[in-house]
Short mmCIF file of C-alpha atoms in Angstrom, two decimals:
data_model
loop_
_atom_site.label_atom_id
_atom_site.label_comp_id
_atom_site.label_asym_id
_atom_site.label_seq_id
_atom_site.Cartn_x
_atom_site.Cartn_y
_atom_site.Cartn_z
CA MET A 1 12.17 -0.56 -13.46
CA THR A 2 11.27 -2.17 -9.91
CA THR A 3 13.60 -5.06 -8.80
CA LEU A 4 12.88 -7.08 -6.00
CA ALA A 5 15.24 -9.32 -4.01
CA PHE A 6 13.40 -11.74 -1.41
CA ASP A 7 14.89 -13.60 1.66
CA ASP A 8 13.53 -15.07 4.67
CA ASP A 9 13.04 -11.72 6.50
CA GLY A 10 11.61 -9.38 3.74
CA VAL A 11 12.33 -7.98 0.41
CA ASP A 12 15.05 -5.63 -0.78
CA VAL A 13 13.79 -3.14 -3.28
CA VAL A 14 14.75 -0.58 -5.98
CA TYR A 15 12.13 1.24 -7.00
CA GLU A 16 12.89 4.48 -9.31
CA GLY A 17 16.58 4.49 -8.12
CA THR A 18 15.47 4.45 -4.53
CA GLU A 19 16.66 1.51 -2.39
CA PHE A 20 14.67 0.13 0.81
CA ARG A 21 13.38 -2.85 2.52
CA LEU A 22 9.94 -4.33 3.14
CA GLU A 23 10.08 -6.35 6.05
CA ARG A 24 8.27 -9.66 6.60
CA GLU A 25 5.83 -8.24 9.02
CA LEU A 26 5.02 -5.34 6.82
CA ILE A 27 4.25 -7.60 3.89
CA GLU A 28 2.01 -10.02 5.91
CA GLU A 29 -0.10 -6.90 7.52
CA ALA A 30 -0.55 -5.66 4.20
CA THR A 31 -1.79 -8.83 2.10
CA GLY A 32 -3.38 -10.54 5.04
CA LYS A 33 -1.20 -13.69 4.54
CA ARG A 34 1.68 -15.77 5.40
CA TYR A 35 4.87 -14.37 3.99
CA HIS A 36 5.74 -17.59 2.16
CA ASP A 37 2.04 -17.58 0.62
CA VAL A 38 2.47 -13.87 -0.85
CA THR A 39 3.25 -13.68 -4.52
CA ASP A 40 5.87 -11.42 -6.22
CA HIS A 41 2.90 -9.76 -7.89
CA GLU A 42 1.35 -9.07 -4.45
CA VAL A 43 4.60 -7.36 -3.32
CA LEU A 44 5.16 -5.26 -6.73
CA LYS A 45 1.43 -3.95 -6.08
CA ILE A 46 2.48 -2.60 -2.54
CA VAL A 47 5.51 -0.76 -4.00
CA GLU A 48 4.03 0.34 -7.23
CA LYS A 49 0.58 1.85 -8.44
CA GLY A 50 -0.49 0.19 -11.58
CA PRO A 51 2.45 -2.32 -11.94
CA ASP A 52 3.38 -4.11 -15.32
CA LEU A 53 2.58 -7.70 -14.11
CA ARG A 54 4.04 -9.98 -16.58
CA GLY A 55 4.36 -13.63 -16.59
CA GLU A 56 2.61 -15.78 -13.54
CA PRO A 57 2.92 -15.04 -10.15
CA ARG A 58 5.36 -16.78 -8.10
CA ARG A 59 4.88 -17.57 -4.39
CA VAL A 60 7.50 -16.18 -2.00
CA GLY A 61 8.14 -19.80 -0.49
CA ASP A 62 8.81 -21.09 -4.17
CA ILE A 63 11.06 -18.37 -4.83
CA LEU A 64 13.22 -19.06 -1.65
CA GLU A 65 13.37 -22.80 -2.34
#
């Protein structure tokens, strides 16, 4: 299971027991979008190959409100 913890500067990720950080700039470069317009599903796709995307995608901007 992958967990994502969002803040204004990026995302703390735990993937298969490994913890790491995706910085805001990296996410923006990978998606071609402003950080607050990226969805949690898009971030999960950066981390995992073929992730199980359940539920509606949520914008980072909405998550941080």
